[in-house]
Amino acid sequence: MFQPARQRHRRRSRATRWAAWRIPGVAALLLLITVTAACSRKKYRLWADRDAANLIASRQIDPLWQLPDRPVEADPISRLADEYNPDCGPKPPDDPAAHLFQRRPFRFHNNKYWDKIADAPSIENGLWETQLPLNENGKVELDRQSSISMALLQSRDYQDRVEIVYLNALALSENRFEFETQWFGGTTTSYAVGPQFDIFDSMGNLAGRERNRTLAQNSLLGFSRNLAAGGQLLVSLANDLVWSTDGNSISSSLAATFTQPFLRGAFRHVRLESLTQSERNLLYDVRDFAQFRRSFYLGVTTDYLSLLAQKQSLLNQRANL
């Protein structure tokens, strides 16, 4: 069927505009899905573990304060192990009195989210007894080495000291992160349809009706960085793209801001105080943990030998009787 040239051009231009509107929208959606998939709880947890392990290793300069290479989580066969998903697990049993403040902090209700999370039946690993090294009589035979290994697996005091070193390493990582380059960015896409308006030809006759459609995409990318002397540098690049039936437009702007305090929070010896203290705290915690391991080993060995002495004393008393 024959179509007038003006109508064919109008349909072709509309198809071109729709294609131009869909491409940036699809690209923004794919970018959002990619960023969301990359920034997950598991990735953040693994990044934190790797950063903490590197910081702890950097404090083991002296051979006198060497620590074993082990994760912060308890061994899976320990009674202290967490058998649930570390990134999205159930709620542990809570203190009834403290649970009231979780559901209603101050005068706010906060139970819609927490009620959706499953409840764990207990805190300790319910299968740890099945992992014990039992002999043919169903008993655990202990010698000096196995008593040390069992104490390292099941001791809450030892696990607490491991977690304390890990938490202090995370605190140092947070203080260091303040002086790293902080990137930020985002994009927003909006689509608006205006009211109808009349279109007239060159003769003044009504040729049709049209709507003003506008697709706008606003993108922002920048970074901020804290300086050792207390200053802060902020750089941002904004880019605005607009596709409209009235015409397209592109606008970009680059802004840079630098602030430097001269009184409160100024100068290196003030701004770096918390970072310096965190660096030293982790060193001291590593040394304290190394000293605790020696005391722990000595205590377990002493208790084991004392138990053997009590057993031998009981055997001697039976023989005398």
Coordinates of N, CA, C and O in Angstrom, one line a residue, residues 139-308:
K139 N 35.1 -44.2 73.2 CA 35.7 -43.2 74.1 C 36.8 -42.5 73.4 O 37.4 -42.9 72.4
V140 N 37.1 -41.3 73.9 CA 38.2 -40.4 73.3 C 39.4 -40.7 74.1 O 39.5 -40.4 75.3
E141 N 40.5 -41.1 73.4 CA 41.7 -41.4 74.1 C 42.6 -40.1 74.0 O 42.8 -39.6 72.9
L142 N 43.1 -39.6 75.1 CA 43.9 -38.4 75.1 C 45.3 -38.7 75.5 O 45.6 -39.4 76.5
D143 N 46.2 -38.1 74.7 CA 47.6 -38.0 75.1 C 48.0 -36.5 75.1 O 47.1 -35.7 75.0
R144 N 49.2 -36.2 75.3 CA 49.6 -34.8 75.4 C 49.3 -34.1 74.1 O 48.8 -33.0 74.2
Q145 N 49.6 -34.7 73.0 CA 49.4 -34.0 71.7 C 47.9 -33.8 71.4 O 47.4 -32.8 71.0
S146 N 47.1 -34.9 71.6 CA 45.7 -34.9 71.3 C 44.9 -34.0 72.2 O 43.9 -33.4 71.8
S147 N 45.4 -33.8 73.5 CA 44.7 -32.9 74.4 C 44.9 -31.5 73.9 O 44.0 -30.7 74.1
I148 N 46.1 -31.2 73.4 CA 46.3 -29.8 72.9 C 45.4 -29.6 71.7 O 44.8 -28.5 71.5
S149 N 45.4 -30.5 70.8 CA 44.6 -30.4 69.6 C 43.1 -30.2 69.9 O 42.4 -29.4 69.3
M150 N 42.6 -31.0 70.9 CA 41.2 -30.9 71.3 C 40.9 -29.6 72.0 O 39.9 -29.0 71.8
A151 N 41.9 -29.1 72.7 CA 41.7 -27.8 73.4 C 41.6 -26.7 72.4 O 40.8 -25.7 72.5
L152 N 42.5 -26.7 71.4 CA 42.4 -25.7 70.3 C 41.1 -25.7 69.5 O 40.7 -24.7 69.1
L153 N 40.5 -26.9 69.4 CA 39.2 -27.0 68.7 C 38.1 -26.5 69.5 O 37.2 -25.8 69.0
Q154 N 38.0 -26.8 70.8 CA 36.8 -26.6 71.6 C 36.9 -25.5 72.6 O 35.9 -25.2 73.2
S155 N 38.1 -24.8 72.7 CA 38.2 -23.8 73.8 C 37.5 -22.5 73.3 O 37.9 -21.9 72.2
R156 N 36.6 -22.0 74.1 CA 36.0 -20.7 73.8 C 37.0 -19.5 74.1 O 37.0 -18.5 73.3
D157 N 37.8 -19.7 75.1 CA 38.8 -18.6 75.4 C 39.8 -18.4 74.2 O 40.1 -17.3 73.8
Y158 N 40.2 -19.5 73.6 CA 41.1 -19.4 72.5 C 40.5 -18.8 71.3 O 41.0 -17.9 70.6
Q159 N 39.2 -19.2 71.0 CA 38.5 -18.6 69.9 C 38.2 -17.2 70.1 O 38.3 -16.4 69.1
D160 N 38.0 -16.7 71.3 CA 37.8 -15.3 71.6 C 39.0 -14.5 71.3 O 38.9 -13.4 70.7
R161 N 40.2 -15.0 71.6 CA 41.4 -14.3 71.3 C 41.7 -14.2 69.8 O 42.2 -13.2 69.3
V162 N 41.3 -15.2 69.1 CA 41.5 -15.2 67.6 C 40.6 -14.1 67.1 O 41.0 -13.3 66.2
E163 N 39.3 -14.0 67.6 CA 38.4 -13.0 67.1 C 38.8 -11.6 67.5 O 38.5 -10.6 66.7
I164 N 39.4 -11.4 68.6 CA 39.8 -10.1 69.1 C 40.9 -9.6 68.1 O 40.9 -8.4 67.7
V165 N 41.9 -10.4 67.7 CA 42.9 -10.0 66.8 C 42.3 -9.6 65.4 O 42.7 -8.6 64.8
Y166 N 41.3 -10.4 65.0 CA 40.7 -10.2 63.7 C 39.9 -8.9 63.8 O 40.0 -8.1 62.8
L167 N 39.2 -8.6 64.8 CA 38.4 -7.3 64.9 C 39.3 -6.1 65.0 O 39.0 -5.1 64.4
N168 N 40.5 -6.2 65.6 CA 41.4 -5.1 65.6 C 42.0 -4.9 64.3 O 42.3 -3.8 63.9
A169 N 42.2 -6.0 63.5 CA 42.7 -5.8 62.2 C 41.7 -5.1 61.3 O 42.0 -4.3 60.4
L170 N 40.4 -5.4 61.5 CA 39.3 -4.7 60.7 C 39.3 -3.3 61.1 O 39.0 -2.4 60.2
A171 N 39.5 -2.9 62.4 CA 39.5 -1.5 62.8 C 40.7 -0.8 62.1 O 40.5 0.4 61.7
L172 N 41.8 -1.4 62.0 CA 42.9 -0.8 61.3 C 42.6 -0.6 59.8 O 42.9 0.4 59.2
S173 N 42.0 -1.6 59.2 CA 41.6 -1.6 57.8 C 40.6 -0.4 57.6 O 40.7 0.3 56.6
E174 N 39.7 -0.2 58.5 CA 38.8 1.0 58.4 C 39.5 2.3 58.5 O 39.2 3.2 57.7
N175 N 40.5 2.4 59.4 CA 41.2 3.7 59.5 C 42.1 3.9 58.2 O 42.2 5.1 57.8
R176 N 42.6 2.9 57.7 CA 43.4 3.0 56.4 C 42.5 3.4 55.3 O 42.9 4.2 54.4
F177 N 41.3 2.9 55.3 CA 40.3 3.1 54.2 C 39.9 4.6 54.1 O 39.6 5.1 53.0
E178 N 40.0 5.3 55.2 CA 39.7 6.7 55.2 C 40.6 7.5 54.3 O 40.2 8.6 53.8
F179 N 41.8 7.0 54.1 CA 42.8 7.8 53.4 C 43.0 7.2 52.0 O 43.9 7.6 51.2
E180 N 42.1 6.2 51.6 CA 42.1 5.7 50.2 C 41.2 6.6 49.3 O 40.4 7.3 49.8
T181 N 41.4 6.4 48.1 CA 40.5 7.1 47.1 C 39.1 6.5 47.1 O 39.0 5.3 46.9
Q182 N 38.1 7.3 47.4 CA 36.8 6.9 47.5 C 36.0 7.2 46.2 O 35.7 8.4 46.0
W183 N 35.8 6.2 45.5 CA 35.1 6.4 44.2 C 33.5 6.4 44.4 O 33.1 5.6 45.2
F184 N 32.8 7.2 43.7 CA 31.4 7.2 43.8 C 30.9 7.5 42.4 O 31.6 8.1 41.5
G185 N 29.7 7.1 42.1 CA 29.1 7.3 40.8 C 27.7 6.7 40.7 O 27.3 6.0 41.6
G186 N 27.0 7.0 39.7 CA 25.7 6.5 39.5 C 25.0 7.1 38.3 O 25.6 8.1 37.7
T187 N 24.0 6.5 37.9 CA 23.2 7.0 36.7 C 21.8 6.9 36.9 O 21.3 5.9 37.6
T188 N 21.0 7.9 36.5 CA 19.6 7.9 36.6 C 19.0 8.1 35.2 O 19.5 8.9 34.4
T189 N 17.9 7.4 34.9 CA 17.2 7.5 33.6 C 15.8 7.9 33.9 O 15.1 7.2 34.7
S190 N 15.3 8.9 33.2 CA 13.9 9.3 33.4 C 13.2 9.5 32.0 O 13.9 9.9 31.0
Y191 N 12.0 9.2 31.9 CA 11.2 9.3 30.7 C 9.9 10.1 31.0 O 9.2 9.7 32.0
A192 N 9.6 11.1 30.2 CA 8.5 11.9 30.4 C 7.7 12.1 29.1 O 8.3 12.2 28.1
V193 N 6.4 12.1 29.2 CA 5.5 12.4 28.1 C 4.7 13.6 28.4 O 4.0 13.6 29.4
G194 N 4.8 14.6 27.5 CA 4.0 15.8 27.7 C 2.6 15.7 27.1 O 2.2 14.7 26.5
P195 N 1.9 16.8 27.2 CA 0.5 16.8 26.6 C 0.6 16.9 25.1 O 1.6 17.2 24.5
Q196 N -0.5 16.5 24.5 CA -0.6 16.5 23.0 C -0.6 18.0 22.5 O -1.1 18.9 23.1
F197 N -0.1 18.1 21.3 CA -0.1 19.4 20.6 C -0.4 19.2 19.1 O -0.1 18.1 18.6
D198 N -0.9 20.2 18.5 CA -1.3 20.1 17.1 C -0.1 20.3 16.2 O 0.7 21.2 16.5
I199 N -0.1 19.6 15.0 CA 1.0 19.8 14.0 C 0.3 20.3 12.7 O -0.7 19.7 12.2
F200 N 0.7 21.4 12.2 CA 0.1 22.0 11.0 C 1.2 22.0 9.9 O 2.4 22.1 10.1
D201 N 0.6 21.8 8.7 CA 1.5 21.8 7.5 C 1.8 23.2 7.0 O 1.4 24.2 7.7
S202 N 2.5 23.3 5.9 CA 2.9 24.6 5.4 C 1.7 25.4 4.9 O 1.7 26.7 4.8
M203 N 0.5 24.8 4.6 CA -0.6 25.4 4.2 C -1.5 25.9 5.4 O -2.6 26.5 5.2
G204 N -1.1 25.5 6.6 CA -1.9 25.9 7.8 C -3.0 24.9 8.1 O -3.8 25.1 9.0
N205 N -3.0 23.7 7.4 CA -3.9 22.7 7.7 C -3.4 21.8 8.8 O -2.2 21.6 9.0
L206 N -4.3 21.2 9.6 CA -4.0 20.3 10.7 C -3.5 19.0 10.1 O -4.2 18.3 9.4
A207 N -2.2 18.7 10.4 CA -1.6 17.5 9.9 C -1.6 16.3 10.9 O -1.4 15.2 10.5
G208 N -1.8 16.6 12.2 CA -1.9 15.5 13.1 C -1.6 16.0 14.5 O -1.5 17.2 14.8
R209 N -1.6 15.1 15.4 CA -1.3 15.4 16.8 C 0.0 14.7 17.3 O 0.2 13.5 16.8
E210 N 0.7 15.3 18.1 CA 2.0 14.7 18.6 C 2.1 15.0 20.1 O 1.5 15.9 20.6
R211 N 3.0 14.2 20.8 CA 3.3 14.4 22.2 C 4.8 14.7 22.3 O 5.6 14.1 21.5
N212 N 5.2 15.5 23.2 CA 6.6 15.8 23.4 C 7.1 14.7 24.4 O 6.8 14.7 25.5
R213 N 8.0 13.8 23.9 CA 8.6 12.7 24.7 C 10.0 13.1 24.9 O 10.8 13.4 24.0
T214 N 10.4 12.9 26.2 CA 11.8 13.2 26.6 C 12.4 12.1 27.4 O 11.8 11.6 28.4
L215 N 13.5 11.6 27.0 CA 14.3 10.6 27.7 C 15.6 11.3 28.2 O 16.4 11.8 27.3
A216 N 15.8 11.3 29.5 CA 17.0 11.9 30.0 C 17.8 10.9 30.8 O 17.3 10.1 31.6
Q217 N 19.1 11.0 30.7 CA 20.0 10.1 31.4 C 21.1 11.0 32.1 O 21.8 11.7 31.4
N218 N 21.1 11.0 33.4 CA 22.1 11.8 34.2 C 23.1 10.8 34.8 O 22.7 9.9 35.6
S219 N 24.4 11.1 34.5 CA 25.4 10.2 35.0 C 26.4 11.1 35.9 O 26.6 12.2 35.5
L220 N 26.9 10.5 36.9 CA 27.8 11.1 37.8 C 28.9 10.2 38.2 O 28.7 9.0 38.6
L221 N 30.2 10.7 38.1 CA 31.3 9.9 38.4 C 32.3 10.8 39.1 O 32.6 11.9 38.6
G222 N 32.9 10.3 40.2 CA 33.9 11.2 40.9 C 34.6 10.4 42.0 O 34.4 9.2 42.2
F223 N 35.4 11.1 42.7 CA 36.1 10.5 43.8 C 36.5 11.6 44.8 O 36.5 12.8 44.5
S224 N 36.7 11.1 46.1 CA 37.1 12.0 47.1 C 38.3 11.3 47.8 O 38.4 10.1 47.9
R225 N 39.2 12.1 48.4 CA 40.4 11.6 49.0 C 40.7 12.5 50.2 O 40.8 13.7 50.1
N226 N 40.9 11.8 51.4 CA 41.3 12.5 52.6 C 42.9 12.6 52.6 O 43.5 11.6 52.3
L227 N 43.4 13.7 52.9 CA 44.8 13.9 52.9 C 45.4 13.8 54.4 O 44.6 14.0 55.3
A228 N 46.7 13.6 54.5 CA 47.3 13.3 55.8 C 47.3 14.6 56.6 O 47.2 14.5 57.9
A229 N 47.3 15.8 56.0 CA 47.3 17.0 56.7 C 45.9 17.5 57.2 O 45.8 18.6 57.7
G230 N 44.9 16.7 56.9 CA 43.5 17.1 57.2 C 42.7 17.6 56.1 O 41.5 17.9 56.3
G231 N 43.3 17.8 54.9 CA 42.5 18.3 53.8 C 41.7 17.2 53.1 O 41.9 16.0 53.3
Q232 N 40.9 17.6 52.2 CA 40.0 16.7 51.4 C 39.9 17.2 50.0 O 39.6 18.4 49.8
L233 N 40.1 16.3 49.1 CA 40.0 16.6 47.6 C 38.7 15.9 47.1 O 38.6 14.7 47.3
L234 N 37.9 16.7 46.4 CA 36.7 16.1 45.8 C 36.6 16.5 44.4 O 36.6 17.7 44.0
V235 N 36.5 15.5 43.5 CA 36.4 15.7 42.1 C 35.2 14.9 41.5 O 35.0 13.8 41.9
S236 N 34.4 15.6 40.7 CA 33.2 14.9 40.2 C 33.0 15.4 38.7 O 33.2 16.5 38.4
L237 N 32.5 14.4 37.9 CA 32.2 14.7 36.5 C 30.7 14.3 36.3 O 30.3 13.2 36.6
A238 N 29.9 15.3 35.9 CA 28.5 15.1 35.6 C 28.2 15.2 34.1 O 28.8 16.0 33.4
N239 N 27.5 14.2 33.6 CA 27.2 14.2 32.2 C 25.6 14.0 32.0 O 25.1 13.0 32.6
D240 N 25.0 14.9 31.3 CA 23.6 14.8 31.1 C 23.3 14.7 29.6 O 23.7 15.5 28.8
L241 N 22.5 13.6 29.3 CA 22.1 13.4 27.9 C 20.6 13.4 27.8 O 19.9 12.8 28.6
V242 N 20.1 14.2 26.9 CA 18.6 14.3 26.7 C 18.2 14.1 25.3 O 18.8 14.7 24.4
W243 N 17.3 13.1 25.1 CA 16.7 12.9 23.8 C 15.3 13.3 23.8 O 14.5 12.8 24.7
S244 N 14.9 14.2 22.9 CA 13.5 14.7 22.9 C 13.1 14.9 21.5 O 13.9 14.9 20.6
T245 N 11.7 14.9 21.4 CA 11.2 15.2 20.0 C 11.5 16.6 19.5 O 11.5 16.8 18.3
D246 N 11.9 17.5 20.5 CA 12.2 18.8 20.1 C 13.7 18.9 19.7 O 14.2 19.9 19.2
G247 N 14.5 17.9 20.1 CA 15.9 17.9 19.8 C 16.7 17.3 20.9 O 16.2 17.1 22.0
N248 N 18.0 16.9 20.6 CA 18.8 16.3 21.6 C 19.8 17.3 22.1 O 20.2 18.3 21.5
S249 N 20.3 17.0 23.3 CA 21.3 17.9 24.0 C 22.2 17.1 24.8 O 21.8 16.1 25.4
I250 N 23.4 17.5 24.9 CA 24.5 16.9 25.8 C 25.2 18.0 26.6 O 25.6 19.0 26.0
S251 N 25.3 17.8 27.9 CA 26.0 18.8 28.7 C 26.8 18.0 29.7 O 26.4 17.0 30.3
S252 N 28.0 18.5 29.9 CA 29.0 17.9 30.9 C 29.6 19.0 31.7 O 29.8 20.2 31.3
S253 N 29.9 18.6 33.0 CA 30.6 19.6 33.9 C 31.5 18.8 34.8 O 31.3 17.7 35.2
L254 N 32.7 19.4 35.0 CA 33.7 18.9 35.8 C 34.0 19.9 36.9 O 34.3 21.1 36.7
A255 N 33.9 19.4 38.2 CA 34.1 20.2 39.4 C 35.1 19.6 40.3 O 35.2 18.4 40.4
A256 N 36.0 20.4 40.8 CA 37.0 20.0 41.8 C 37.0 20.9 43.0 O 37.0 22.1 42.8
T257 N 37.0 20.3 44.2 CA 36.9 21.1 45.4 C 38.0 20.6 46.4 O 38.2 19.4 46.5
F258 N 38.8 21.5 46.9 CA 39.8 21.2 47.9 C 39.5 22.0 49.2 O 39.4 23.2 49.1
T259 N 39.5 21.3 50.3 CA 39.3 22.0 51.6 C 40.4 21.6 52.5 O 40.9 20.5 52.6
Q260 N 40.9 22.6 53.3 CA 42.0 22.4 54.2 C 41.7 23.2 55.5 O 41.7 24.4 55.5
P261 N 41.5 22.4 56.6 CA 41.3 23.2 57.8 C 42.6 23.7 58.4 O 43.6 23.1 58.2
F262 N 42.5 24.7 59.1 CA 43.7 25.3 59.7 C 43.6 25.3 61.3 O 44.6 25.7 61.9
L263 N 42.5 24.9 61.8 CA 42.4 24.9 63.3 C 42.0 23.4 63.7 O 42.9 22.6 63.9
R264 N 40.8 23.2 63.8 CA 40.3 21.8 64.3 C 40.6 20.8 63.2 O 40.1 20.9 62.1
G265 N 41.2 19.7 63.6 CA 41.5 18.6 62.6 C 42.6 18.8 61.6 O 42.7 18.1 60.6
A266 N 43.4 19.8 61.9 CA 44.5 20.2 60.9 C 45.8 19.5 61.3 O 46.0 19.2 62.5
F267 N 46.7 19.4 60.4 CA 48.1 19.0 60.5 C 48.2 17.5 60.8 O 47.2 16.8 61.3
R268 N 49.3 16.9 60.4 CA 49.5 15.5 60.4 C 49.4 14.9 61.7 O 48.8 13.8 61.9
H269 N 50.0 15.5 62.7 CA 50.1 14.9 64.0 C 48.7 14.8 64.7 O 48.6 14.0 65.7
V270 N 47.8 15.5 64.2 CA 46.4 15.4 64.7 C 45.5 14.5 63.8 O 44.9 13.6 64.4
R271 N 45.6 14.7 62.5 CA 44.8 13.9 61.6 C 45.2 12.4 61.6 O 44.3 11.5 61.5
L272 N 46.5 12.1 61.8 CA 46.9 10.7 61.8 C 47.0 10.0 63.1 O 47.5 8.9 63.2
E273 N 46.4 10.7 64.2 CA 46.5 10.1 65.5 C 45.8 8.8 65.6 O 46.3 7.8 66.1
S274 N 44.5 8.7 65.1 CA 43.8 7.5 65.2 C 44.4 6.4 64.4 O 44.4 5.2 64.8
L275 N 44.9 6.7 63.2 CA 45.6 5.7 62.3 C 46.8 5.2 63.0 O 47.1 4.0 63.0
T276 N 47.6 6.1 63.6 CA 48.8 5.6 64.3 C 48.5 4.7 65.5 O 49.1 3.7 65.7
Q277 N 47.5 5.0 66.2 CA 47.1 4.2 67.4 C 46.6 2.8 66.9 O 46.9 1.8 67.5
S278 N 45.8 2.8 65.8 CA 45.3 1.5 65.3 C 46.5 0.6 64.8 O 46.4 -0.6 65.0
E279 N 47.5 1.3 64.2 CA 48.6 0.5 63.7 C 49.3 -0.1 64.9 O 49.8 -1.3 64.9
R280 N 49.5 0.6 66.0 CA 50.2 0.1 67.2 C 49.3 -0.9 67.9 O 49.9 -1.9 68.4
N281 N 48.0 -0.7 68.0 CA 47.2 -1.7 68.7 C 47.2 -3.0 68.1 O 47.2 -4.1 68.8
L282 N 47.2 -3.1 66.7 CA 47.2 -4.4 66.1 C 48.6 -5.1 66.4 O 48.6 -6.4 66.6
L283 N 49.7 -4.4 66.4 CA 51.0 -5.0 66.8 C 50.9 -5.5 68.2 O 51.4 -6.7 68.4
Y284 N 50.4 -4.8 69.1 CA 50.3 -5.3 70.5 C 49.4 -6.5 70.6 O 49.7 -7.4 71.4
D285 N 48.3 -6.5 69.9 CA 47.3 -7.6 69.9 C 48.0 -8.9 69.4 O 47.7 -10.0 69.9
V286 N 48.7 -8.8 68.3 CA 49.4 -9.9 67.8 C 50.4 -10.5 68.8 O 50.5 -11.7 69.1
R287 N 51.1 -9.6 69.5 CA 52.1 -10.1 70.5 C 51.4 -10.7 71.7 O 51.8 -11.7 72.3
D288 N 50.3 -10.0 72.1 CA 49.5 -10.6 73.2 C 49.0 -12.0 72.9 O 48.9 -12.9 73.8
F289 N 48.5 -12.1 71.7 CA 47.9 -13.4 71.3 C 49.0 -14.5 71.2 O 48.8 -15.7 71.6
A290 N 50.2 -14.1 70.7 CA 51.3 -15.1 70.7 C 51.7 -15.5 72.1 O 52.0 -16.7 72.4
Q291 N 51.7 -14.5 73.1 CA 52.0 -14.8 74.5 C 50.9 -15.7 75.1 O 51.2 -16.6 75.8
F292 N 49.7 -15.4 74.7 CA 48.5 -16.2 75.2 C 48.6 -17.7 74.7 O 48.3 -18.6 75.4
R293 N 49.1 -17.9 73.5 CA 49.2 -19.2 72.9 C 50.2 -20.0 73.8 O 50.0 -21.2 74.0
R294 N 51.3 -19.4 74.2 CA 52.3 -20.1 75.0 C 51.7 -20.5 76.3 O 51.8 -21.6 76.8
S295 N 51.0 -19.5 76.9 CA 50.4 -19.8 78.2 C 49.3 -20.8 78.1 O 49.1 -21.7 79.0
F296 N 48.5 -20.8 77.0 CA 47.5 -21.8 76.8 C 48.0 -23.2 76.6 O 47.5 -24.1 77.2
Y297 N 49.1 -23.3 75.9 CA 49.8 -24.6 75.7 C 50.3 -25.1 77.1 O 50.1 -26.3 77.4
L298 N 50.9 -24.2 77.8 CA 51.4 -24.6 79.1 C 50.3 -25.0 80.1 O 50.4 -26.0 80.8
G299 N 49.2 -24.3 80.0 CA 48.1 -24.6 80.9 C 47.4 -26.0 80.6 O 47.1 -26.7 81.5
V300 N 47.2 -26.2 79.3 CA 46.6 -27.5 78.9 C 47.6 -28.6 79.2 O 47.1 -29.7 79.8
T301 N 48.8 -28.5 79.0 CA 49.8 -29.5 79.3 C 49.9 -29.8 80.8 O 49.9 -31.0 81.3
T302 N 49.9 -28.7 81.6 CA 49.9 -28.9 83.0 C 48.6 -29.6 83.5 O 48.7 -30.5 84.4
D303 N 47.5 -29.3 83.0 CA 46.2 -30.0 83.4 C 46.3 -31.4 83.0 O 45.8 -32.3 83.8
Y304 N 46.8 -31.7 81.8 CA 46.9 -33.1 81.4 C 47.8 -33.9 82.3 O 47.5 -35.0 82.7
L305 N 49.0 -33.4 82.6 CA 49.9 -34.1 83.5 C 49.4 -34.2 84.9 O 49.6 -35.3 85.5
S306 N 48.6 -33.2 85.3 CA 48.0 -33.3 86.6 C 46.9 -34.4 86.7 O 46.8 -35.2 87.7
L307 N 46.2 -34.6 85.5 CA 45.2 -35.6 85.4 C 45.9 -37.0 85.5 O 45.4 -37.9 86.1
L308 N 47.0 -37.1 84.8 CA 47.8 -38.4 84.8 C 48.3 -38.7 86.2 O 48.3 -39.8 86.7

